[in-house]
PDB file of C-alpha atoms in Angstrom:
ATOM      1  CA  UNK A   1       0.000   0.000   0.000  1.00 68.00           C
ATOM      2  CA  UNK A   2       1.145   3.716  -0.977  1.00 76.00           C
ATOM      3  CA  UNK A   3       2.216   5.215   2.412  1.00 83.00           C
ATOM      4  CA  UNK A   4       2.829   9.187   3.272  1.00 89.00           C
ATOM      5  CA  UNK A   5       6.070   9.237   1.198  1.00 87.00           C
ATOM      6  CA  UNK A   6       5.116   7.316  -1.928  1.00 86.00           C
ATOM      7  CA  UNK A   7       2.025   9.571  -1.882  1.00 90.00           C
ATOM      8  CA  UNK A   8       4.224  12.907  -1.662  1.00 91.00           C
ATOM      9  CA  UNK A   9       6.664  11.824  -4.168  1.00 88.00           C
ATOM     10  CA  UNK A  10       3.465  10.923  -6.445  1.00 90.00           C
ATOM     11  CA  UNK A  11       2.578  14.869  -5.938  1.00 92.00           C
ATOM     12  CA  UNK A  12       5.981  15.627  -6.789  1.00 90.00           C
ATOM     13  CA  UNK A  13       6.196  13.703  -9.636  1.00 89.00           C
ATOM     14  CA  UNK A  14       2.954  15.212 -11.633  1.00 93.00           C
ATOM     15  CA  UNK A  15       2.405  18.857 -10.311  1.00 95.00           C
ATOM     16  CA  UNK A  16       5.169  20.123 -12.695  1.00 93.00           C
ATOM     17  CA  UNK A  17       3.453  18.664 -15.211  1.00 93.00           C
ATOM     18  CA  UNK A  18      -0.341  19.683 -15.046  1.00 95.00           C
ATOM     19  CA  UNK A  19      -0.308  23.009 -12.468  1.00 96.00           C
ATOM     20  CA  UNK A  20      -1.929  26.097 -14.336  1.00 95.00           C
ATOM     21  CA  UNK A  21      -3.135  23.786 -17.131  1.00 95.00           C
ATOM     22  CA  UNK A  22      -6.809  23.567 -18.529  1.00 96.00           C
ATOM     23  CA  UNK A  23      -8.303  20.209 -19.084  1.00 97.00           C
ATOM     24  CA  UNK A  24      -9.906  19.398 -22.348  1.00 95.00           C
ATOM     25  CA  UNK A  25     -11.354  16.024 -21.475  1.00 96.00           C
ATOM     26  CA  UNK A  26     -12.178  13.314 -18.830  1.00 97.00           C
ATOM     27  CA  UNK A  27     -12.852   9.773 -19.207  1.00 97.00           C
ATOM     28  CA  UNK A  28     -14.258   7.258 -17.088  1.00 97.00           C
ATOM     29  CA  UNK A  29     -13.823   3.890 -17.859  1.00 96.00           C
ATOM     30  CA  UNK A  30     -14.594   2.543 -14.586  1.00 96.00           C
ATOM     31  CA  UNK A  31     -16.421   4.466 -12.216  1.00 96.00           C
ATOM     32  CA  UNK A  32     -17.089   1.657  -9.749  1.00 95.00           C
ATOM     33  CA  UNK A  33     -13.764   2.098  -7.227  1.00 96.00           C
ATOM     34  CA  UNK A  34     -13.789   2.142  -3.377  1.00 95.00           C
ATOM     35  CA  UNK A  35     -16.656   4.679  -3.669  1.00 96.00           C
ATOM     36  CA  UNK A  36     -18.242   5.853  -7.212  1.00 96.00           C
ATOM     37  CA  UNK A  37     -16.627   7.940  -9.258  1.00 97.00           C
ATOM     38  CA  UNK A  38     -19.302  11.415  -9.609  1.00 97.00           C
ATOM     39  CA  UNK A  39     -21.269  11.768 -12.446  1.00 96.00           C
ATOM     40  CA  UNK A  40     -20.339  14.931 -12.910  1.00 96.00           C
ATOM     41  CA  UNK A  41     -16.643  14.916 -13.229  1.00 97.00           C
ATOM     42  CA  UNK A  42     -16.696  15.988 -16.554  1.00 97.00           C
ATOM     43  CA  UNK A  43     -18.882  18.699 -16.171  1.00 97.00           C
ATOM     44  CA  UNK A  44     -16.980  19.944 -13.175  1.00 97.00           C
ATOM     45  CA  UNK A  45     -13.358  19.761 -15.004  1.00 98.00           C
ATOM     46  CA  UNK A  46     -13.314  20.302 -18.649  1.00 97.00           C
ATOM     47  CA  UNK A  47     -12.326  24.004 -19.232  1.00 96.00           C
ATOM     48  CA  UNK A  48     -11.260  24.902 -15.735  1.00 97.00           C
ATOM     49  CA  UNK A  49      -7.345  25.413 -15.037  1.00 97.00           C
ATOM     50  CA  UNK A  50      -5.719  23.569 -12.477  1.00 98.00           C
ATOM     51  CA  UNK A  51      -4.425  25.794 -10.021  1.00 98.00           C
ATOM     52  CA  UNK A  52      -2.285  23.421  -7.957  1.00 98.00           C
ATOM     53  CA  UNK A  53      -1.131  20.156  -6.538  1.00 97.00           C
ATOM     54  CA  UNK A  54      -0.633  18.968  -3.241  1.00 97.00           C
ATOM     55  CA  UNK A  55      -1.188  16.173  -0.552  1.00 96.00           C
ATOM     56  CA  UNK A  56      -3.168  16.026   2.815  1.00 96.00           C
ATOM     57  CA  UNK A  57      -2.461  12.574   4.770  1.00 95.00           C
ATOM     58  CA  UNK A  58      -2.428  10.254   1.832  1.00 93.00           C
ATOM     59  CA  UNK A  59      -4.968  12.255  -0.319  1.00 96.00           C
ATOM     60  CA  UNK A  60      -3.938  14.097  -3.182  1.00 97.00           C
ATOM     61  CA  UNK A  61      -5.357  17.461  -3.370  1.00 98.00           C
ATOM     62  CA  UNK A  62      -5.674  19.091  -7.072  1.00 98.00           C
ATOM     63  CA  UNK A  63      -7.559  22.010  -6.127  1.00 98.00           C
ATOM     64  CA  UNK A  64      -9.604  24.017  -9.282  1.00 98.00           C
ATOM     65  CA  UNK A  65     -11.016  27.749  -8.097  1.00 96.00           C
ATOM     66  CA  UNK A  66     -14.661  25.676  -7.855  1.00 96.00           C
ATOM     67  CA  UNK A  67     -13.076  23.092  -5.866  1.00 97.00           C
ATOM     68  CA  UNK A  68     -11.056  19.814  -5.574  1.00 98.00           C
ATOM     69  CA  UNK A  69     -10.517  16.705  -6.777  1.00 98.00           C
ATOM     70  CA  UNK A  70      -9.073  14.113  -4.705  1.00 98.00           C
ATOM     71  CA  UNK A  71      -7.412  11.083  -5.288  1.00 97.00           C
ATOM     72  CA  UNK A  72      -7.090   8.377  -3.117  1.00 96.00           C
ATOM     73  CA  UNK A  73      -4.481   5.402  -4.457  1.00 93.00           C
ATOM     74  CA  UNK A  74      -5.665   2.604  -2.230  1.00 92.00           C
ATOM     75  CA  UNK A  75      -4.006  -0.395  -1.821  1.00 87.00           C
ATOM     76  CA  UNK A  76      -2.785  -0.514  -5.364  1.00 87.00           C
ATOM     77  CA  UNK A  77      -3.077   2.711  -7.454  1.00 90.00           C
ATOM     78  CA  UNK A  78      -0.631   4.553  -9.322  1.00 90.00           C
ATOM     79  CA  UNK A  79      -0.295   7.990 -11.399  1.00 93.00           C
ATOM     80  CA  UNK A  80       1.024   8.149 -14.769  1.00 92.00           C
ATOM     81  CA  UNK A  81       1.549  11.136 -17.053  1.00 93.00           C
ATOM     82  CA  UNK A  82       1.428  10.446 -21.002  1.00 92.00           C
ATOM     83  CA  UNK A  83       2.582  13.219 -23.477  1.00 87.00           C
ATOM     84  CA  UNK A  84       1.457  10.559 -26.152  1.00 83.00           C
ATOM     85  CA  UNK A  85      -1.365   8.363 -27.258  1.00 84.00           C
ATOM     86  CA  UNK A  86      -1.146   4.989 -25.085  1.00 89.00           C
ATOM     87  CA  UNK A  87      -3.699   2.664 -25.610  1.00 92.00           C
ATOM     88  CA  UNK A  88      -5.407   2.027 -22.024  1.00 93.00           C
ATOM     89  CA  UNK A  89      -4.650  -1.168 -19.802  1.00 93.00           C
ATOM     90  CA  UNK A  90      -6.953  -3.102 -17.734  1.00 94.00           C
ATOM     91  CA  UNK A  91      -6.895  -1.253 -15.177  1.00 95.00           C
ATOM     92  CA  UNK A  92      -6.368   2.605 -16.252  1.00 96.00           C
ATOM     93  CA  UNK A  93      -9.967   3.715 -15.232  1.00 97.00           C
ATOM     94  CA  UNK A  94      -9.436   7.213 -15.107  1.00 98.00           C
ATOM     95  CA  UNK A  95      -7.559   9.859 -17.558  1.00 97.00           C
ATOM     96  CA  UNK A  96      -7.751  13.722 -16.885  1.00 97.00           C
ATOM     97  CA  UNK A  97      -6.560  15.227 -20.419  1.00 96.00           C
ATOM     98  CA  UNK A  98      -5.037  18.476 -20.178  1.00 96.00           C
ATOM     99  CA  UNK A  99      -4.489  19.940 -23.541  1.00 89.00           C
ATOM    100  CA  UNK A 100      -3.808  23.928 -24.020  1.00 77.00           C
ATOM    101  CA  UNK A 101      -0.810  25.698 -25.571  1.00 71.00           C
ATOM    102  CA  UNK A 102      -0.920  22.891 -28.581  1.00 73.00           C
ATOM    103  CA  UNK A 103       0.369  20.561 -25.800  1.00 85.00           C
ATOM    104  CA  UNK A 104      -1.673  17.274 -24.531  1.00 91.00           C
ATOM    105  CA  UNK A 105      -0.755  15.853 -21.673  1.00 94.00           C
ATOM    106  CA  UNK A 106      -2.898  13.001 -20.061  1.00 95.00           C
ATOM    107  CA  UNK A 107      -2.983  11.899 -15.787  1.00 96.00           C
ATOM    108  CA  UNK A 108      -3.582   8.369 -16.012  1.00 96.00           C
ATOM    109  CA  UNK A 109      -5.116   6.471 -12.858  1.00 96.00           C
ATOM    110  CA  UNK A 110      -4.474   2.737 -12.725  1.00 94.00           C
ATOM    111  CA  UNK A 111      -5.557   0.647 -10.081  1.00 94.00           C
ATOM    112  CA  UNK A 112      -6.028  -3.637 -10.075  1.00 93.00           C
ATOM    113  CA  UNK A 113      -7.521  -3.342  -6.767  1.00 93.00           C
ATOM    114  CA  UNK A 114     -10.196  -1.015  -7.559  1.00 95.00           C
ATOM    115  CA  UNK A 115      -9.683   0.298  -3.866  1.00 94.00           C
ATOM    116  CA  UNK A 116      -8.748   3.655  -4.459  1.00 95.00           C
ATOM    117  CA  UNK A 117     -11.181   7.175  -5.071  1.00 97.00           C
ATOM    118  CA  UNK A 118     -11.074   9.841  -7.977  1.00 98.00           C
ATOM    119  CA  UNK A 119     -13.692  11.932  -5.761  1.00 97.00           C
ATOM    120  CA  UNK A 120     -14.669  16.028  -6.362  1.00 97.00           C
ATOM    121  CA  UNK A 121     -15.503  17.957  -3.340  1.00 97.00           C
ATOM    122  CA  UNK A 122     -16.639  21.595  -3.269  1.00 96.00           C
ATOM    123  CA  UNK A 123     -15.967  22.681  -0.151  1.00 95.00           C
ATOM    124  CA  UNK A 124     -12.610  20.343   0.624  1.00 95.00           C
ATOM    125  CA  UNK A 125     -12.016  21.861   4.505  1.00 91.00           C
ATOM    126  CA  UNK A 126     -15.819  20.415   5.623  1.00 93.00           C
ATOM    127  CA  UNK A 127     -15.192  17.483   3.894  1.00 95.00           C
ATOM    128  CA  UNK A 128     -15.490  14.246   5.996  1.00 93.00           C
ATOM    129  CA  UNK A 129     -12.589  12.507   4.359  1.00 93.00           C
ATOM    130  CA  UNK A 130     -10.138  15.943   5.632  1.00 93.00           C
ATOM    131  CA  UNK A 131     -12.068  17.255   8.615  1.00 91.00           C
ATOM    132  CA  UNK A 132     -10.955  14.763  11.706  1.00 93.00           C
ATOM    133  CA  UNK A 133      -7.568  14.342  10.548  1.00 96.00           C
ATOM    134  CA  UNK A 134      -4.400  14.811  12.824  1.00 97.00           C
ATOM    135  CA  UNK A 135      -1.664  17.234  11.834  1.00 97.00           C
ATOM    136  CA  UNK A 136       1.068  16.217   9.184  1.00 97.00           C
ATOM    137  CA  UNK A 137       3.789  14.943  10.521  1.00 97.00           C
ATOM    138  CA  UNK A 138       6.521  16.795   8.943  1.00 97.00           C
ATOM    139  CA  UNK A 139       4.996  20.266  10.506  1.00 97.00           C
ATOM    140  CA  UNK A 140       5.288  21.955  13.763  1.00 97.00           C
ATOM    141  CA  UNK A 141       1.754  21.370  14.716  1.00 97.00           C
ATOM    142  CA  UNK A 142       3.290  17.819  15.258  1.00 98.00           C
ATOM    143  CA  UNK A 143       5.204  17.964  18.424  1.00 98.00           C
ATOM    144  CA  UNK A 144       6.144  16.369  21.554  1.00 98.00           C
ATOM    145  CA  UNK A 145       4.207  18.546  24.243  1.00 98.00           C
ATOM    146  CA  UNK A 146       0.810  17.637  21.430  1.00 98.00           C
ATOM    147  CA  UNK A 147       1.925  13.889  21.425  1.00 98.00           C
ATOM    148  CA  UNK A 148       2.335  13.600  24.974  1.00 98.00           C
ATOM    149  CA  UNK A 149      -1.510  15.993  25.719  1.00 97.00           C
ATOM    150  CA  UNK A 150      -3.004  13.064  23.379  1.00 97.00           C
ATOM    151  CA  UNK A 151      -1.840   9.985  24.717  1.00 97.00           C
ATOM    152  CA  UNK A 152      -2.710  10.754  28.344  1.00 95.00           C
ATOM    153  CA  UNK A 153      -5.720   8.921  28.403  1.00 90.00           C
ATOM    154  CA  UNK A 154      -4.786   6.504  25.567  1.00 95.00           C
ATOM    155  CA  UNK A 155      -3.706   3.075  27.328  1.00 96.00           C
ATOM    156  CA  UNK A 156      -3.500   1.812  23.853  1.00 97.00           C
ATOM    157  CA  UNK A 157       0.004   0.605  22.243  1.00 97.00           C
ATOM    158  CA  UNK A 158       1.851   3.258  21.221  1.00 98.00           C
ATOM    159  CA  UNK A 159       2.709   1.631  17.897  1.00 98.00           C
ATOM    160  CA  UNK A 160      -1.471   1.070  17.077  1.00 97.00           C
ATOM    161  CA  UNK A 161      -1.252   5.022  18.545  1.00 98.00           C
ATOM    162  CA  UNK A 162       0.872   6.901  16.375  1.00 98.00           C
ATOM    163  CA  UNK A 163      -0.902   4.630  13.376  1.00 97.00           C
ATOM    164  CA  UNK A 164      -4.128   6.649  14.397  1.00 96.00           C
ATOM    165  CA  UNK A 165      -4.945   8.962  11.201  1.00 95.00           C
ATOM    166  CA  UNK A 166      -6.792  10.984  14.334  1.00 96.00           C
ATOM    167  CA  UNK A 167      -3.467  11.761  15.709  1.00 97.00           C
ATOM    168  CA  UNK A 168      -1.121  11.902  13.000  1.00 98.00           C
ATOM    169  CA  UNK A 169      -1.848  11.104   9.495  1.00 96.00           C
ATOM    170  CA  UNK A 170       0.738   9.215   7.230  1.00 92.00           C
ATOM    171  CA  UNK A 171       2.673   7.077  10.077  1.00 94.00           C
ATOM    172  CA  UNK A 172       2.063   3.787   8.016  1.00 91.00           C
ATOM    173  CA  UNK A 173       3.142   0.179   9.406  1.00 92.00           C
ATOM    174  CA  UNK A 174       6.504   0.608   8.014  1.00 90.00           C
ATOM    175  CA  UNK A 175       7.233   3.946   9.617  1.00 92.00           C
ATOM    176  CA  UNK A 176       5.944   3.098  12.703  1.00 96.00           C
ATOM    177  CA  UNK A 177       8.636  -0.165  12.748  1.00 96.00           C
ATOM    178  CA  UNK A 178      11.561   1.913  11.752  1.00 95.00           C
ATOM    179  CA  UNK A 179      10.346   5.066  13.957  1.00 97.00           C
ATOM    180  CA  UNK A 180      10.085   2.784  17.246  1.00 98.00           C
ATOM    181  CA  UNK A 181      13.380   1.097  16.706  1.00 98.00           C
ATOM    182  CA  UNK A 182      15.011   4.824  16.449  1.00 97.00           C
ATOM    183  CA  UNK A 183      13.550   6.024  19.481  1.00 98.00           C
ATOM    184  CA  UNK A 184      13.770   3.050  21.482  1.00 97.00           C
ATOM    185  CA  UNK A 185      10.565   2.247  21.914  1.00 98.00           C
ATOM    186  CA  UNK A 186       8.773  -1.084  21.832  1.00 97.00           C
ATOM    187  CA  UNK A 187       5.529  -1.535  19.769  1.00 97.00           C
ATOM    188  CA  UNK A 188       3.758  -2.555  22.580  1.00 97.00           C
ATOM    189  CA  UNK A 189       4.363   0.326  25.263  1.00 97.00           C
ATOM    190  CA  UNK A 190       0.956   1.912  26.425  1.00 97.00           C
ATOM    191  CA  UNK A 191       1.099   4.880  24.866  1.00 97.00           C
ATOM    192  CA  UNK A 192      -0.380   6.645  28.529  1.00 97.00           C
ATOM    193  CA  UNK A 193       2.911   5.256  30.359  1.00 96.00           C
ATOM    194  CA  UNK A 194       5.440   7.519  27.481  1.00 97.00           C
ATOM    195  CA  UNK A 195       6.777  10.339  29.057  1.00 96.00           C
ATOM    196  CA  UNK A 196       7.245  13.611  27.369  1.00 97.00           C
ATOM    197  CA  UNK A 197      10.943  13.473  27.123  1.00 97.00           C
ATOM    198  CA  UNK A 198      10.373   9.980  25.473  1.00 97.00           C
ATOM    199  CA  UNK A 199       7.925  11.472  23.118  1.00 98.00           C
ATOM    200  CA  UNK A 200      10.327  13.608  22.304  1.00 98.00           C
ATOM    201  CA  UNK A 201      12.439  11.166  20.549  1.00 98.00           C
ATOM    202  CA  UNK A 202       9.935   9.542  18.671  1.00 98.00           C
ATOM    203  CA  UNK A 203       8.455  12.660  17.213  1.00 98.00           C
ATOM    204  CA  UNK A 204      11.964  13.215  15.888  1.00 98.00           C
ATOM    205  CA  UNK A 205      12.374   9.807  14.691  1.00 98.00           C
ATOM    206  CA  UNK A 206       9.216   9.721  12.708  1.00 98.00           C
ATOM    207  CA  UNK A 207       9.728  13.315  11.618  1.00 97.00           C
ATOM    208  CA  UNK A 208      13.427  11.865  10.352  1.00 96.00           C
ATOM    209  CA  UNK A 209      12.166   8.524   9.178  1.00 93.00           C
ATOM    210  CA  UNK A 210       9.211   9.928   6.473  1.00 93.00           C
ATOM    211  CA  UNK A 211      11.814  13.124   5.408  1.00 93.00           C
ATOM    212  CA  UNK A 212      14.872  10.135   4.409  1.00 89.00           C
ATOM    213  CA  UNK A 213      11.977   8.182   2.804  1.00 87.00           C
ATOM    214  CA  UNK A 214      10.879  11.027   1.003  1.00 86.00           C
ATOM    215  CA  UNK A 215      14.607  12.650   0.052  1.00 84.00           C
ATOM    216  CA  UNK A 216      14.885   8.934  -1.641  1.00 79.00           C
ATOM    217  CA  UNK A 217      11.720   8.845  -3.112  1.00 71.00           C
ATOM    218  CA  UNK A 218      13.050  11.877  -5.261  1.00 54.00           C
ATOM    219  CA  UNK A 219      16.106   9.969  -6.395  1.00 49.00           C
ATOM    220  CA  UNK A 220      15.085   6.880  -6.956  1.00 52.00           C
ATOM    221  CA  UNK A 221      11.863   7.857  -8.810  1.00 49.00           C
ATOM    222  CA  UNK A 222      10.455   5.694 -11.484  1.00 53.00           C
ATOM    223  CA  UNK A 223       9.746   8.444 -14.273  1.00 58.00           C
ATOM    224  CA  UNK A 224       6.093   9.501 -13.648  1.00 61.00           C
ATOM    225  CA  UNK A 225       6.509  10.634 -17.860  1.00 60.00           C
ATOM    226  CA  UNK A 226       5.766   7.277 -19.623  1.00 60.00           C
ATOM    227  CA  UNK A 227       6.603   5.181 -16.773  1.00 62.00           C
ATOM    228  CA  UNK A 228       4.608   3.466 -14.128  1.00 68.00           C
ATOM    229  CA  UNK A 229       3.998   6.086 -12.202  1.00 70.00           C
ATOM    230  CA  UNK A 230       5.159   3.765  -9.496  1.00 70.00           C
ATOM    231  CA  UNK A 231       7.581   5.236  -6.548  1.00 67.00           C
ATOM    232  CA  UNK A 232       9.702   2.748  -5.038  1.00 61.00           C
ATOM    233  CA  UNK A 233       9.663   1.951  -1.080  1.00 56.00           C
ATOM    234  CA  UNK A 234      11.946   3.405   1.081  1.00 54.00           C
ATOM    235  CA  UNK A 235      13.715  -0.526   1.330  1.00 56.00           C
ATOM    236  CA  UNK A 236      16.929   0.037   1.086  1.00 58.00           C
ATOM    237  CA  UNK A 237      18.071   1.264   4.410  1.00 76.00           C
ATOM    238  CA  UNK A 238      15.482  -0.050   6.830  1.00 88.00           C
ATOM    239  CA  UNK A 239      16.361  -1.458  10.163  1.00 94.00           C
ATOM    240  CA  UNK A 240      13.433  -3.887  11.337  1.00 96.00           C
ATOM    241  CA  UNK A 241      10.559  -4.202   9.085  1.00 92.00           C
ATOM    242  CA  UNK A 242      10.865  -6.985   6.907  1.00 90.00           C
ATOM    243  CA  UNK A 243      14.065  -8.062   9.515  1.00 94.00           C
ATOM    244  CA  UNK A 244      12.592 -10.368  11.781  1.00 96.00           C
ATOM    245  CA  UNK A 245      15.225 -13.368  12.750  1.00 97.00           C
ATOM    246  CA  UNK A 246      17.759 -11.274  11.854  1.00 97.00           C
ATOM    247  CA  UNK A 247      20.625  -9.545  13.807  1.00 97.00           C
ATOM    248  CA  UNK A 248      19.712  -5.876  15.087  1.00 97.00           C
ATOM    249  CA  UNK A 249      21.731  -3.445  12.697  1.00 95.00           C
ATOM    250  CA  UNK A 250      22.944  -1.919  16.426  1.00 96.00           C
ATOM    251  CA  UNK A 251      23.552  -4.452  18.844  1.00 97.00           C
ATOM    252  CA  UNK A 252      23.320  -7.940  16.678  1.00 97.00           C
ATOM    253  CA  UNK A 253      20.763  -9.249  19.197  1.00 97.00           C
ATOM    254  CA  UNK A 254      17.758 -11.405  17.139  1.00 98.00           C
ATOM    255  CA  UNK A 255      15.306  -9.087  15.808  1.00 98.00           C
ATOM    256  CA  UNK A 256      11.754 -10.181  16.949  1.00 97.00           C
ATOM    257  CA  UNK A 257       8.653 -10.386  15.241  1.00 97.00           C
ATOM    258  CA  UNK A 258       4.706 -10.157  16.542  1.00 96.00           C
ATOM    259  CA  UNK A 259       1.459  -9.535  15.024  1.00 95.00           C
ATOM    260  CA  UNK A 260      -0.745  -6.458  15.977  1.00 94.00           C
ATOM    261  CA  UNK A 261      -3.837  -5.854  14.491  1.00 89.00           C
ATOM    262  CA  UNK A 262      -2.569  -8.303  12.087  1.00 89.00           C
ATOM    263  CA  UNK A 263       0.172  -6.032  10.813  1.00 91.00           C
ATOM    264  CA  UNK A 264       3.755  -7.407  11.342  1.00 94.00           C
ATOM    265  CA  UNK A 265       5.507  -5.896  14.062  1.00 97.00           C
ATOM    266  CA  UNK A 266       9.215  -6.149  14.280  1.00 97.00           C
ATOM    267  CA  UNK A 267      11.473  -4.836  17.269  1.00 98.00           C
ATOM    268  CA  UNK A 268      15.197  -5.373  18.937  1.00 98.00           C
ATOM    269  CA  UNK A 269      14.333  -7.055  22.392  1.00 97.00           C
ATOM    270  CA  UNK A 270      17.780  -5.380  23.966  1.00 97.00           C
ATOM    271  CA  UNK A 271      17.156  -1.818  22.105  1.00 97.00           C
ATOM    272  CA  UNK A 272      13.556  -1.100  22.191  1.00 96.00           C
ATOM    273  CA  UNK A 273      12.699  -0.712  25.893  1.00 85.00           C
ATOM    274  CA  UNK A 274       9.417  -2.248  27.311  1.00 78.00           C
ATOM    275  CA  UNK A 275       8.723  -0.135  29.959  1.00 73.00           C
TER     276      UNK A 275
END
């Protein structure tokens, strides 16, 4: 699944491309995805400029002076930009054509899963998708005195805690691994028994883990012009996730593994404190 980073890099990849463009067409091939594609997409796009690009949680956000559309890549979905006629796959279901200085340029979304959203909203701050979401990690809203304020009555783990889209969006299961094992936390800590100073750490180790996974994201980029449209996962330097059985990358004691909420769960016994 797409987490924080793969989404950002995504937004990255086509805003150069289709910012301050006008779309000429939009075609639905299949509207039926998590939730139905509107009706009125076309009506609501064709001749209106794109004014910009961005990304709230793991939504993108291309916001039109009448409102937004918002994408949603699921467990599977992918953007592609085509400067060229490209016959559609299987599972390209959506194509927003922007065509204007005698230059045509397509946004492609493919998904197998059929578990992502092409979705317009006119009013994108009152929508429900947007409106309870915590603050993005990478900003200063996202701190250790507001981490510490929200887990006081949480006696939940603090791994299943900072996975909570209420209290910080974008900390997918393989952040949260890598985050823990930075700040020396295990998975299972009540999140009510962290103190501040503690906190502390692991708001700087997520903060440190998503901005490496994004800084490599933008050099190891499939080309979103042609290509897949496909960013790869930050793999290459993780410590734990995907690790279990193997030696800690710190201390060479056996990397363990559990389940919770039947996501994998991998931590250094001697590292990670329990308590």
């Amino acid at each position: 699944m797409p987490e924080l980073p793969e989404v950002e890099t995504s937004c990255n990849g086509i805003r150069p491309h289709i910012v301050e463009r006008k779309v000429s067409a939009v075609e639905v091939r299949t509207s039926k995805l998590r939730w139905p594609v509107p009706d009125t997409l076309e009506f609501e796009l064709v001749g209106r400029t794109l004014q910009a690009v961005n990304r709230r949680a793991k939504y993108l956000l291309l916001t039109f002076e009448h409102g937004t559309l918002v994408i949603h890549l699921g467990m599977s979905g992918s953007l592609r930009i085509l400067k060229a006629e490209e016959p559609p796959g299987k599972h390209d279901h959506v194509d927003i054509v922007f065509n204007d200085d005698d230059q045509r340029v397509i946004l492609r979304y493919h998904d197998p899963r059929k578990f992502g959203a092409v979705l317009w909203e006119e009013d994108i701050q009152s929508s429900p998708l947007i409106q309870h979401l915590g603050p993005e990690p990478l900003t200063d809203a996202f701190n250790a005195a507001y981490l510490h304020q929200q887990a006081q009555k949480r006696t939940v783990a603090v791994k299943q805690f900072i996975m909570d889209n209420k209290v910080v969006v974008g900390v997918g299961n393989i952040y949260a691994n890598e985050a823990l094992f930075m700040a020396g936390l295990r998975p299972t800590l009540a999140a009510n028994s962290i103190s501040k100073a503690r906190f502390q750490r692991l708001v700087e180790a997520i903060k440190t883990v998503l901005a490496n996974a994004i800084a490599q994201g933008g050099t190891t980029l499939k080309d979103f012009v042609g290509g897949d449209g496909k960013p790869g996962y930050f793999q290459q330097t993780l410590s734990v996730y995907g690790r279990a059985g193997l030696p800690c990358t710190s201390c060479a004691t056996e990397l363990k593994e559990i389940r919770m909420q039947g996501r994998s769960s991998v931590y250094c016994p001697k590292c990670q404190k329990g308590r």
